[in-house]
Coordinates of C-alpha atoms and ligand atoms in Angstrom, one line a residue:
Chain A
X1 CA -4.8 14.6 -5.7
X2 CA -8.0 14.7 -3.4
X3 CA -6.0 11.9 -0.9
X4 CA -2.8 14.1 -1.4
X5 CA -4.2 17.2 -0.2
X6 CA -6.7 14.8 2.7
X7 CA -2.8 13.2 4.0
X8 CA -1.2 16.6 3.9
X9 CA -4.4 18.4 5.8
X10 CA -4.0 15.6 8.3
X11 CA -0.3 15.6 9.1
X12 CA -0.7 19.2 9.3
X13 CA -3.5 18.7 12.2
X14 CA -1.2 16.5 13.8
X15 CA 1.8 18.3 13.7
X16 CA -0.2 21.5 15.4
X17 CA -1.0 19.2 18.2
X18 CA 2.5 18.1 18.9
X19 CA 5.1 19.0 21.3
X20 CA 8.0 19.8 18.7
X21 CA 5.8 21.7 16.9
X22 CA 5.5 24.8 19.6
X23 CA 9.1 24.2 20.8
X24 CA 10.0 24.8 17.3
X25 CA 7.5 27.4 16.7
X26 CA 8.4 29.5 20.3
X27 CA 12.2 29.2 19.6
X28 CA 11.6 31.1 16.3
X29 CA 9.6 32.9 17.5
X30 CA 11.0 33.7 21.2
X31 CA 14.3 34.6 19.9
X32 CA 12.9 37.3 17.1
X33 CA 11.1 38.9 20.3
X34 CA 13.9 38.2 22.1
X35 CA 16.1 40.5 19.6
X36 CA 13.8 43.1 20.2
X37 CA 12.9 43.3 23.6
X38 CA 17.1 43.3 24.4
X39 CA 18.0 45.9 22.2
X40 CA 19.9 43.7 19.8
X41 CA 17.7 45.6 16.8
X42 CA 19.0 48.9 18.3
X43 CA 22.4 48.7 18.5
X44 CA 24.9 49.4 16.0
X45 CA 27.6 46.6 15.5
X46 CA 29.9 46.0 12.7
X47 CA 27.9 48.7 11.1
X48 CA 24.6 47.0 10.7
X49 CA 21.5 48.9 12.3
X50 CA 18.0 47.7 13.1
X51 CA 16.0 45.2 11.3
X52 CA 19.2 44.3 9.1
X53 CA 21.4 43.6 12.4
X54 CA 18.3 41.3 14.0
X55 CA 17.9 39.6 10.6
X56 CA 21.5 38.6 10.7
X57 CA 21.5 37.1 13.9
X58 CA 18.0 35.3 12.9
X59 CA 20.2 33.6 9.9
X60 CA 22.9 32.4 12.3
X61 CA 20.6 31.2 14.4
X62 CA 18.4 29.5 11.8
X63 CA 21.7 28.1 10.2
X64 CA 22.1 26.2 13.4
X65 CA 19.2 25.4 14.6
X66 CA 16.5 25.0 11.2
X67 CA 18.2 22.2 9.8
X68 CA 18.3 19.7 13.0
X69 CA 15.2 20.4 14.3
X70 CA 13.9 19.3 10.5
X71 CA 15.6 16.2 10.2
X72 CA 15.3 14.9 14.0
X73 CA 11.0 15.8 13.5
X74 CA 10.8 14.7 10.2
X75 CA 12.7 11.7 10.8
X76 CA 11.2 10.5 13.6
X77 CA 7.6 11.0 12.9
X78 CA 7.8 9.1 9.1
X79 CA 10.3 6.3 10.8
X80 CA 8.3 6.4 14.2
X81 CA 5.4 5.5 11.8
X82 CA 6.9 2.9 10.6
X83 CA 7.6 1.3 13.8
X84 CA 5.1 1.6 15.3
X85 CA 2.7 0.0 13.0
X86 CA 1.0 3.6 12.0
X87 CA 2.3 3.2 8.8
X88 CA 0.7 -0.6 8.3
X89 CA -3.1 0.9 9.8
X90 CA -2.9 3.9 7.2
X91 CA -1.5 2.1 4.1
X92 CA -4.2 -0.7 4.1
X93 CA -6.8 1.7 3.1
X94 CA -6.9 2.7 -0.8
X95 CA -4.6 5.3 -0.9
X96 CA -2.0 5.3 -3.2
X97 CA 2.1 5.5 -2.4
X98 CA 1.9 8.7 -4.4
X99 CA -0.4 10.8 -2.9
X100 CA 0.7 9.5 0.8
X101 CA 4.5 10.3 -0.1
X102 CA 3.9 13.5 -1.3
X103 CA 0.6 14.4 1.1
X104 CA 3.0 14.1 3.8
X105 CA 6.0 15.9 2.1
X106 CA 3.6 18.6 1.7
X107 CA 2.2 18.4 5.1
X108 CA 5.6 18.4 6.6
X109 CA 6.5 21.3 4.5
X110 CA 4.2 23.5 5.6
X111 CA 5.0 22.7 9.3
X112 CA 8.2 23.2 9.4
X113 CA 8.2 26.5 7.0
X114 CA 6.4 28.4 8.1
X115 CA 6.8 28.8 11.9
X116 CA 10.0 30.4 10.5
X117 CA 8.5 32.3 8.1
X118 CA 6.1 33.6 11.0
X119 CA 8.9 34.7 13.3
X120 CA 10.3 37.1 10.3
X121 CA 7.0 38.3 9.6
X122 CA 7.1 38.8 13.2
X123 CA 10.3 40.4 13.0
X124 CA 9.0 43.0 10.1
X125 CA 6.1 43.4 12.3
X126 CA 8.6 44.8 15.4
X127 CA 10.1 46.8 13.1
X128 CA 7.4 48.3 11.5
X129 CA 6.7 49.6 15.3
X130 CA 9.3 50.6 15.6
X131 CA 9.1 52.9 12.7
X132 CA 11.7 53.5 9.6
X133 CA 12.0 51.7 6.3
X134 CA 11.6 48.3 6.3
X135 CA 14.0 46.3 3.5
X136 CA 11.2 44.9 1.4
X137 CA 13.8 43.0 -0.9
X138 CA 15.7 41.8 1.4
X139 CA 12.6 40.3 3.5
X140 CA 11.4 38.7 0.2
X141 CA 15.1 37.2 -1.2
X142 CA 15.1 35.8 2.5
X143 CA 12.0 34.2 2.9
X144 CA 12.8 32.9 -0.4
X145 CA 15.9 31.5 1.0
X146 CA 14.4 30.2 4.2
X147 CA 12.1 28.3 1.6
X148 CA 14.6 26.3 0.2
X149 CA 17.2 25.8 3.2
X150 CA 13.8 23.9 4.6
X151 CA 13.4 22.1 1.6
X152 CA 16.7 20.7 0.8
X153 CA 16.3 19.3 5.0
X154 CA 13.3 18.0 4.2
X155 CA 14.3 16.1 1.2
X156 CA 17.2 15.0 3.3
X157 CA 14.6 13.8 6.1
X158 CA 12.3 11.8 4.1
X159 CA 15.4 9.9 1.6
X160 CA 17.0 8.7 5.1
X161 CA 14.1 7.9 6.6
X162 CA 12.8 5.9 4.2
X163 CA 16.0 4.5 3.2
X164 CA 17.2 3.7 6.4
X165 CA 14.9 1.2 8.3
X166 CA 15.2 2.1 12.0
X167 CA 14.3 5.1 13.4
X168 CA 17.6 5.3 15.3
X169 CA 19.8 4.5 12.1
X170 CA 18.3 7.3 10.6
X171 CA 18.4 10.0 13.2
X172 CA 22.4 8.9 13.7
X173 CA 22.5 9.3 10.3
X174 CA 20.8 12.5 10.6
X175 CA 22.9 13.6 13.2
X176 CA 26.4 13.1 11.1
X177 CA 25.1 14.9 8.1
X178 CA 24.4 17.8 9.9
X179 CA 27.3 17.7 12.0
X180 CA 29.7 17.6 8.6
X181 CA 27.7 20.3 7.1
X182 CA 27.8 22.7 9.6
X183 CA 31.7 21.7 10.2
X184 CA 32.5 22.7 6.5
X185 CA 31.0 26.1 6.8
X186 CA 33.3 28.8 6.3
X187 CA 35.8 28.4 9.4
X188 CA 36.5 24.9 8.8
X189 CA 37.0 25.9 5.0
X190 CA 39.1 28.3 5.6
X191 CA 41.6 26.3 8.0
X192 CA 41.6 23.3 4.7
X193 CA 43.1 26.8 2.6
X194 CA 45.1 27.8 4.9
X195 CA 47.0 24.5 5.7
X196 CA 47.6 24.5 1.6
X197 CA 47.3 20.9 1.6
X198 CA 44.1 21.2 -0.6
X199 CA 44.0 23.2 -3.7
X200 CA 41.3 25.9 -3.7
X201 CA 39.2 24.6 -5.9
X202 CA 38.4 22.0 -4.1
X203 CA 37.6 24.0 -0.8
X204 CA 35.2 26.1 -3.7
X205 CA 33.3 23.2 -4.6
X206 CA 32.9 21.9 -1.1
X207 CA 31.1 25.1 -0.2
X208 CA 28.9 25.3 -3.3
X209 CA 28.2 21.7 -2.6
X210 CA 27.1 21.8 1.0
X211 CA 23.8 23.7 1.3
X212 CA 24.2 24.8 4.7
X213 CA 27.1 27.1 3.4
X214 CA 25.2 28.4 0.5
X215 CA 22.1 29.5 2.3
X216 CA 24.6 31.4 4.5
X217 CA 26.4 32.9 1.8
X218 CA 23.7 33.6 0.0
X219 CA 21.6 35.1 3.3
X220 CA 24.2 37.2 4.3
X221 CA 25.0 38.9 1.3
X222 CA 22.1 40.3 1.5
X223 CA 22.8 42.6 4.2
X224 CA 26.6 42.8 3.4
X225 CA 27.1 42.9 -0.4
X226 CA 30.7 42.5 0.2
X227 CA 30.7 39.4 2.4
X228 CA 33.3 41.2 4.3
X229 CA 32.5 39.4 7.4
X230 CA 32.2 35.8 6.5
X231 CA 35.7 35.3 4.7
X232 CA 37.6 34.3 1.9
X233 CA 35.3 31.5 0.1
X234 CA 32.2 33.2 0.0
X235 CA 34.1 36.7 -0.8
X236 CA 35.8 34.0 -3.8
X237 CA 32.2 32.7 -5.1
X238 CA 30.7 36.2 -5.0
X239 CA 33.6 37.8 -6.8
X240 CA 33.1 35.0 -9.4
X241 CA 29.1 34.3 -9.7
X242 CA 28.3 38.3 -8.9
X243 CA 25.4 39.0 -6.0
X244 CA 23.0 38.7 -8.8
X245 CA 23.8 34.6 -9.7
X246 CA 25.1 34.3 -6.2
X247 CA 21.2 34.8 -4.8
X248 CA 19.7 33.1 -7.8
X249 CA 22.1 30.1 -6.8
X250 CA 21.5 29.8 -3.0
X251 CA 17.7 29.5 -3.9
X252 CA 17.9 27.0 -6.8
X253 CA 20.7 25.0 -5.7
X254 CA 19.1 23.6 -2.2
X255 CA 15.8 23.0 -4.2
X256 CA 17.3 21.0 -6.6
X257 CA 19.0 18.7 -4.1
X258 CA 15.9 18.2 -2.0
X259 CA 13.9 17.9 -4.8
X260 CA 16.6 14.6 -5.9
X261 CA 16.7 13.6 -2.4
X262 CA 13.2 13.1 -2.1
X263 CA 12.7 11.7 -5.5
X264 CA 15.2 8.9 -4.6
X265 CA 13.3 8.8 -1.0
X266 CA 10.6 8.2 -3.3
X267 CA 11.3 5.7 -5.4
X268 CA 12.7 3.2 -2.6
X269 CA 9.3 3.9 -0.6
X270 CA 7.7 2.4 -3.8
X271 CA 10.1 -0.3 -4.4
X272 CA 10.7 -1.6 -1.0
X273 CA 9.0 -3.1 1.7
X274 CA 6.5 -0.6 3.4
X275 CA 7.6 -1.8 6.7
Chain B
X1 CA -11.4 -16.8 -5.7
X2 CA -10.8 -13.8 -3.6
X3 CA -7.4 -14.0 -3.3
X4 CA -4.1 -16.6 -4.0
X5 CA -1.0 -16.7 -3.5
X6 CA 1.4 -19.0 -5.2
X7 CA 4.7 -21.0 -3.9
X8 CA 5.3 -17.6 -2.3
X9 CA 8.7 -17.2 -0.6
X10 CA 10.1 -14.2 1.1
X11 CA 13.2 -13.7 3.2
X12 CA 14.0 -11.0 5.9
X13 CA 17.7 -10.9 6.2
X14 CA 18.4 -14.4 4.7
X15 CA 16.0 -16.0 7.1
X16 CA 12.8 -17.8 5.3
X17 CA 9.9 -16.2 6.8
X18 CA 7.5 -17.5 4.0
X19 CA 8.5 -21.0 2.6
X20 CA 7.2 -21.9 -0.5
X21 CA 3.3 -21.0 0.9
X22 CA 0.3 -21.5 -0.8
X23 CA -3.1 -20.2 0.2
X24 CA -6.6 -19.8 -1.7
X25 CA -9.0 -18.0 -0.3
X26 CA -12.6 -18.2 -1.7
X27 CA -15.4 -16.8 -1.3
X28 CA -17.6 -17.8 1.5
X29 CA -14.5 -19.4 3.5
X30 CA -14.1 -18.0 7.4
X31 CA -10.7 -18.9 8.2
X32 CA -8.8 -19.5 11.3
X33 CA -5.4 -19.0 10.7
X34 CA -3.2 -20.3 14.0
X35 CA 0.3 -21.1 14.3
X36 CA 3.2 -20.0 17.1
X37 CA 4.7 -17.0 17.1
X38 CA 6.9 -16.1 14.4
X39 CA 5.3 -18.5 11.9
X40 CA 4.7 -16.0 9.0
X41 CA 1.0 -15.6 9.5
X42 CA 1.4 -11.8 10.0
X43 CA 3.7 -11.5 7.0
X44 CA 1.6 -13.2 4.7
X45 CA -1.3 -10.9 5.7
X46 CA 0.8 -8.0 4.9
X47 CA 2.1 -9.8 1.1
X48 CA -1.8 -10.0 0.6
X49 CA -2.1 -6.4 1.4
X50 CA 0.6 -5.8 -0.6
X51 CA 3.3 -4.1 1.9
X52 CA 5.8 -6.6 0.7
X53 CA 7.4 -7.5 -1.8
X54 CA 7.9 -10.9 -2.3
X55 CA 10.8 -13.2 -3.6
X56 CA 9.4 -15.1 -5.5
X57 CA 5.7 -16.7 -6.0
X58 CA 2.5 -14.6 -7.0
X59 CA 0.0 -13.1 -5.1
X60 CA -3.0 -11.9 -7.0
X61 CA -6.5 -10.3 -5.0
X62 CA -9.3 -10.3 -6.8
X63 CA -7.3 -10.6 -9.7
X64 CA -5.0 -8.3 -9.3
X65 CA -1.7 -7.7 -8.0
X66 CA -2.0 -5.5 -5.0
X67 CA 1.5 -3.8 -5.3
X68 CA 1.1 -3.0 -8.6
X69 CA -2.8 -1.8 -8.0
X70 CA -2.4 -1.2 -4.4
X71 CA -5.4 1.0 -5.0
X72 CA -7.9 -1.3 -6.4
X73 CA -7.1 -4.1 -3.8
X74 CA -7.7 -2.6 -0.9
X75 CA -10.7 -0.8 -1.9
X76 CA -12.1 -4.4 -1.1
X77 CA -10.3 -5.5 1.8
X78 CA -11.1 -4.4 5.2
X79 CA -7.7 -4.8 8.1
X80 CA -7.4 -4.9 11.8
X81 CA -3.7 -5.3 12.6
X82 CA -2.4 -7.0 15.5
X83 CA -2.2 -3.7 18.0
X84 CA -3.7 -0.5 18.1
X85 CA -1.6 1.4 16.5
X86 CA -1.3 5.1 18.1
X87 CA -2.6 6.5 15.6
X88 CA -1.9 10.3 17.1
X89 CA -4.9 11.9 14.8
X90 CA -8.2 12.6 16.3
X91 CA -11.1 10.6 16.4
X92 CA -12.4 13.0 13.8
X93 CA -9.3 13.3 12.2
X94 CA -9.3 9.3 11.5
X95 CA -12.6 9.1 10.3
X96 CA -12.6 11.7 7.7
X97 CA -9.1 9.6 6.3
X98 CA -11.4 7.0 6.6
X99 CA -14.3 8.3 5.0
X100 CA -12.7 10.3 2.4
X101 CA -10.2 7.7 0.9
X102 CA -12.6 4.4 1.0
X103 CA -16.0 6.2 0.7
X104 CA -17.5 4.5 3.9
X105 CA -20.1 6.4 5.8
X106 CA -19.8 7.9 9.3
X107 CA -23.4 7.1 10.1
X108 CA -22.2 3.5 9.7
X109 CA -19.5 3.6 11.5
X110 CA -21.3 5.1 14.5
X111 CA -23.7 2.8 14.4
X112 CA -21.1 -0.2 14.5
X113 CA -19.4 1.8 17.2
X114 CA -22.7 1.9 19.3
X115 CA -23.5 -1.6 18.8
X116 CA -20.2 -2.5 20.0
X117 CA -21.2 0.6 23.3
X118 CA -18.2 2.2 22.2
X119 CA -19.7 5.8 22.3
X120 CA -17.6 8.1 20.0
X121 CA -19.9 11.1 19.5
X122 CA -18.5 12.8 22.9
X123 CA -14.6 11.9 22.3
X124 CA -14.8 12.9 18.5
X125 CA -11.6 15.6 19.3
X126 CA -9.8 12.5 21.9
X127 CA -6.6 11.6 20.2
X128 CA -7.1 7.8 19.3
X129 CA -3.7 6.8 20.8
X130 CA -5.3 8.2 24.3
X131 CA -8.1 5.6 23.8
X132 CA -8.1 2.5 26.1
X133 CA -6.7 -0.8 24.8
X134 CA -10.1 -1.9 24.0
X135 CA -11.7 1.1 23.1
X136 CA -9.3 1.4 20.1
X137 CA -10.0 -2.3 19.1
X138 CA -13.6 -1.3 19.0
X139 CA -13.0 1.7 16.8
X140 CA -11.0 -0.2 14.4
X141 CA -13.5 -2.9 14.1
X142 CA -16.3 -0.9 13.5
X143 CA -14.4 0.9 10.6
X144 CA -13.3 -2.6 9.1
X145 CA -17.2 -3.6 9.6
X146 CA -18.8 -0.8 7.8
X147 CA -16.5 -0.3 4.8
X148 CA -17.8 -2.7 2.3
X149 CA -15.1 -4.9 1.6
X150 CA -15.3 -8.2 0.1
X151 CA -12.0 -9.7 2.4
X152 CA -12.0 -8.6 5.9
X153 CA -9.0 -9.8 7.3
X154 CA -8.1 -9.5 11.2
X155 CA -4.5 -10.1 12.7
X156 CA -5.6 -11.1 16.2
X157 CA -8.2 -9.3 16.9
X158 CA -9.7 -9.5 20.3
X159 CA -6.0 -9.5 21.7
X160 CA -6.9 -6.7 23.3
X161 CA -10.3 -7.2 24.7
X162 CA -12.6 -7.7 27.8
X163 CA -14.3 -10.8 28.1
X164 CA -17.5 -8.8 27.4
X165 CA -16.0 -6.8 24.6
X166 CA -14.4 -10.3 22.6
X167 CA -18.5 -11.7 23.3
X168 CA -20.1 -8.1 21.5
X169 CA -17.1 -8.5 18.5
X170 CA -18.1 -12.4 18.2
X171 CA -21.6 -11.6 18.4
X172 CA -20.6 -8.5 15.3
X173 CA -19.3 -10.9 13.2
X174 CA -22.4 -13.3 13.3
X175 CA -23.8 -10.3 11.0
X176 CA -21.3 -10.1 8.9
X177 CA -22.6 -10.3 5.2
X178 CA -22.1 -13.9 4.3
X179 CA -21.0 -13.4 1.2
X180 CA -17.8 -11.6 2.5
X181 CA -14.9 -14.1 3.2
X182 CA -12.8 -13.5 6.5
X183 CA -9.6 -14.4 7.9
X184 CA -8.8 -14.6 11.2
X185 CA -5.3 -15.0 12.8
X186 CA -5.9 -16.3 16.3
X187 CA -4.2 -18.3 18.8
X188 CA -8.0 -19.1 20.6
X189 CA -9.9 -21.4 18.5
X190 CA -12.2 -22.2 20.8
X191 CA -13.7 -18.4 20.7
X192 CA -14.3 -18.7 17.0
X193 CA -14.7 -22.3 16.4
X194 CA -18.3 -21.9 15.1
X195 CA -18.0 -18.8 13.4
X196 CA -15.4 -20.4 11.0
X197 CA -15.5 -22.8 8.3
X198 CA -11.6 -23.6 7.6
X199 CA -8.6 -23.6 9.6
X200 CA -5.1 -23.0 8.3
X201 CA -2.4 -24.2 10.9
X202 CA 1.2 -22.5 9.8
X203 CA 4.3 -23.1 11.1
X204 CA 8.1 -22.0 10.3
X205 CA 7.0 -20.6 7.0
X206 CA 5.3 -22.9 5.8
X207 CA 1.4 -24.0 5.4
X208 CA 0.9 -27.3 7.4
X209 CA -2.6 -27.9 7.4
X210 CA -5.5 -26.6 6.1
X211 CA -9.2 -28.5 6.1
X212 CA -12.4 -27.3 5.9
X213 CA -14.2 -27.8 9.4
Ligands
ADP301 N1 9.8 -6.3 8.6 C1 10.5 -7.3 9.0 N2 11.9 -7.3 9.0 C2 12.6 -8.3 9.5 N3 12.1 -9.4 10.0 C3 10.7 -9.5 10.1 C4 9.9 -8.5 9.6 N4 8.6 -8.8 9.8 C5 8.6 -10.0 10.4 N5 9.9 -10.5 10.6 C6 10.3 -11.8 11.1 O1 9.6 -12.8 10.4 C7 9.1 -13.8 11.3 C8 7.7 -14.0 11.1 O2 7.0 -12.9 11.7 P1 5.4 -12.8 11.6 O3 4.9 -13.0 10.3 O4 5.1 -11.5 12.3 O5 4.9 -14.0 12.6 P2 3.5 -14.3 13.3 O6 3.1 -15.6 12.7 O7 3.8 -14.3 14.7 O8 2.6 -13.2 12.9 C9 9.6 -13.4 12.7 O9 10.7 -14.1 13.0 C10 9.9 -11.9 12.6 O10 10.9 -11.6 13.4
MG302 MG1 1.6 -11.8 14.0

């Protein structure tokens, strides 16, 4: 436990000193100041005002952008360890697979959390300034979403990475997942319905299954409890689960998954070669 | 015995890398290990460190099996790989992993440092990939010197040094407690000749000569 927390401190450190780490970090960041310093939080579109309406754009943004910028850091730092030897100089000291696997999960975690986190803290912040009531709730149920969207990526990151030998196998790899994922969001979903070729159900599971879609579902519904602007899937699973399960879904679902993913990421660090 | 391995065989990709090798290393023995490129001699290093598993064979280090007590084995066994890795912690960074997971001191490690006049007090926030070639060599020696292993084992060591800087390692390892057995892969036997007491010549995979010298 002691090397756990020592592996997680210092891939922590060296995330703070890296590159990625303040693009990441100013892109959240930038574009929660950005929403406020253009207006976006003041204007009244499709009915949602202030904090709610920045939030929204925040979750499309994060949809996009918070899972590639996971897996291509993630990926390439415990990979880019591997290759170059890091990995080799680190593991010949007593530590065990355990506490290194995890140490780093941990580490990585906290990294890539919570300069997210900070941006919609940030974002409360503005609106706090800015005066009015802020949506306790709804900052809570998202942060708690945000939580496990990052999680499930993270999982993702550190099976293919340590499944996948070579860094640029597994940030190819990286690079389809995502792609498919964010292609089966809603739109894409809806077009499979449409064309009838596929029954419904199927075009159901495929969004419960694909965690991108979830988070959105779930993150949205938040600020419109009728889903009446992300179409006919999520309006189906609501209808069925209720905004109650629906939430409690979108966070245990993605946890679940990264939890498995990382497990199985686990298991092959242990039972293959280290390098 | 310090360490065996047994009619050891491993494959990368169907190709033999290890053939059928068997090593004994006891204690006392300073071995040069030599062989072309390719030979195997960094793979076996990293079977006896336990980053691979092996086809077939047994490897035990001080009686254990360093997979299965990865822990345990290298408590005793002190590594310098082949290159520098960049390492992108700090100085400081490095040497509290160091300190904290193997319990060696950083008064020792200084003081190796500075008989080596590697000065590492003014650099301690430096990244160590931003060291020079030799500096980082240095570093990584001293932390292999001071933590009190019972196997020190070095994959080419002084690759990377200055003439000056291979003399001040060589001169190091005249101190080394004699009690504590060392391998050395090297391609310059000429450098180490009287520091070592066996040579192990390797080739294709396989072991193809080892005597006592
Ligand atoms: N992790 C690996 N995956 C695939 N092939 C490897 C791996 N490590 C070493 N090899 C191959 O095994 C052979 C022996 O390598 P090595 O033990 O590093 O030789 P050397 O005697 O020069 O240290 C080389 O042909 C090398 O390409
Ligand atoms: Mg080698």
């Amino acid at each position: 436990m002691k090397n756990l927390l020592l592996i997680a401190y210092l891939d922590v450190k060296e995330s703070l000193r890296s590159k990625w780490f303040y693009v990441y970090s100013v892109v959240f960041g930038g574009l929660m100041a950005l929403f406020f310093i253009t207006g976006v939080s003041d204007s009244v579109v499709m009915g949602f005002t202030g904090l709610s309406r920045t939030l929204l754009i925040f979750i499309q943004v994060t949809i996009i952008i918070l899972p590639i910028f996971i897996l291509i850091t993630t990926v390439k730092s415990i990979s880019g360890d591997r290759e170059s030897n890091v990995l080799e100089y680190m593991l010949s000291f007593p530590v065990s697979l355990k506490d290194y696997y995890w140490g780093k999960m941990l580490g990585r975690f906290s990294t890539v959390f919570l300069p997210v986190f900070l941006a919609l803290i940030l974002g409360v912040v503005f609106g706090m300034l800015k005066g009015g009531v802020l949506p306790w709730k709804m900052i809570f149920l998202y942060s708690a979403l945000l939580f496990s969207l990052s999680f499930v990526f993270l999982g993702l990151a550190f099976f293919l990475s340590t499944i996948l030998k070579s860094t640029d196998i597994a940030l190819g790899a990286s690079f389809v997942v995502w792609i498919v994922l964010l292609a089966f969001i809603d739109i894409a979903l809806m077009g499979l319905m449409l064309q009838n070729r596929v029954s419904d159900d199927v075009v159901i599971t495929l969004a419960m299954l694909n965690p991108i879609e979830v988070f959105r579902i779930g993150a949205i519904s938040l600020f419109d409890p009728e889903l009446t602007v992300i179409g006919p899937v999520a309006y189906y699973l609501l209808d069925t689960l209720g905004s109650t399960w629906l939430i409690v879904y979108a966070f245990v679902y993605p946890i679940v998954i990264g939890l498995l993913l990382s497990y199985i990421g686990y298991i092959a660090f242990r039972k293959k070669d280290l390098l | 015995m310090l360490a065996v391995a047994k009619d050891v065989t491993k494959s990368f990709m169907g190709t033999k890398v290890l053939d059928n090798v068997n090593l004994m290393i006891n204690q006392g023995d300073r071995i040069a290990m030599m062989g072309p490129n390719g030979a195997g001699k960094t793979t076996i290093v990293r079977a006896l460190l336990g980053f691979y598993h092996i086809d077939s064979g047994e490897i035990r280090v001080n009686g254990a099996d360093p997979i299965k007590n990865r822990v345990d084995v290298l408590k005793h066994i002190s590594f310098i790989p082949q290159l520098p890795p960049p390492v992108k912690l700090s100085i400081e960074e490095l040497l509290s992993f160091v300190e904290k997971s193997s319990a060696i001191s950083r008064e020792k490690i200084f003081l190796e440092s500075e008989r080596m006049d590697l000065d590492l007090k003014n650099q301690l926030n430096k990244p160590f990939f931003k060291l020079s070639g030799g500096m980082k060599q240095k570093l990584l020696i001293a932390i292999a010197l001071s933590k009190k292993s019972n196997l020190l084992i070095f994959d080419e060591p002084t690759a990377n040094l200055d003439p000056k800087g291979r003399e001040k390692f060589y001169e190091l390892l005249t101190e080394i407690d004699p009690s504590c057995s060392t391998l050395f892969i090297t391609h310059r036997l000429d450098e180490i000749e009287g520091l070592v007491n066996r040579q192990i010549y390797m080739d294709l995979g396989k072991v193809v000569e080892d005597e006592k010298i």
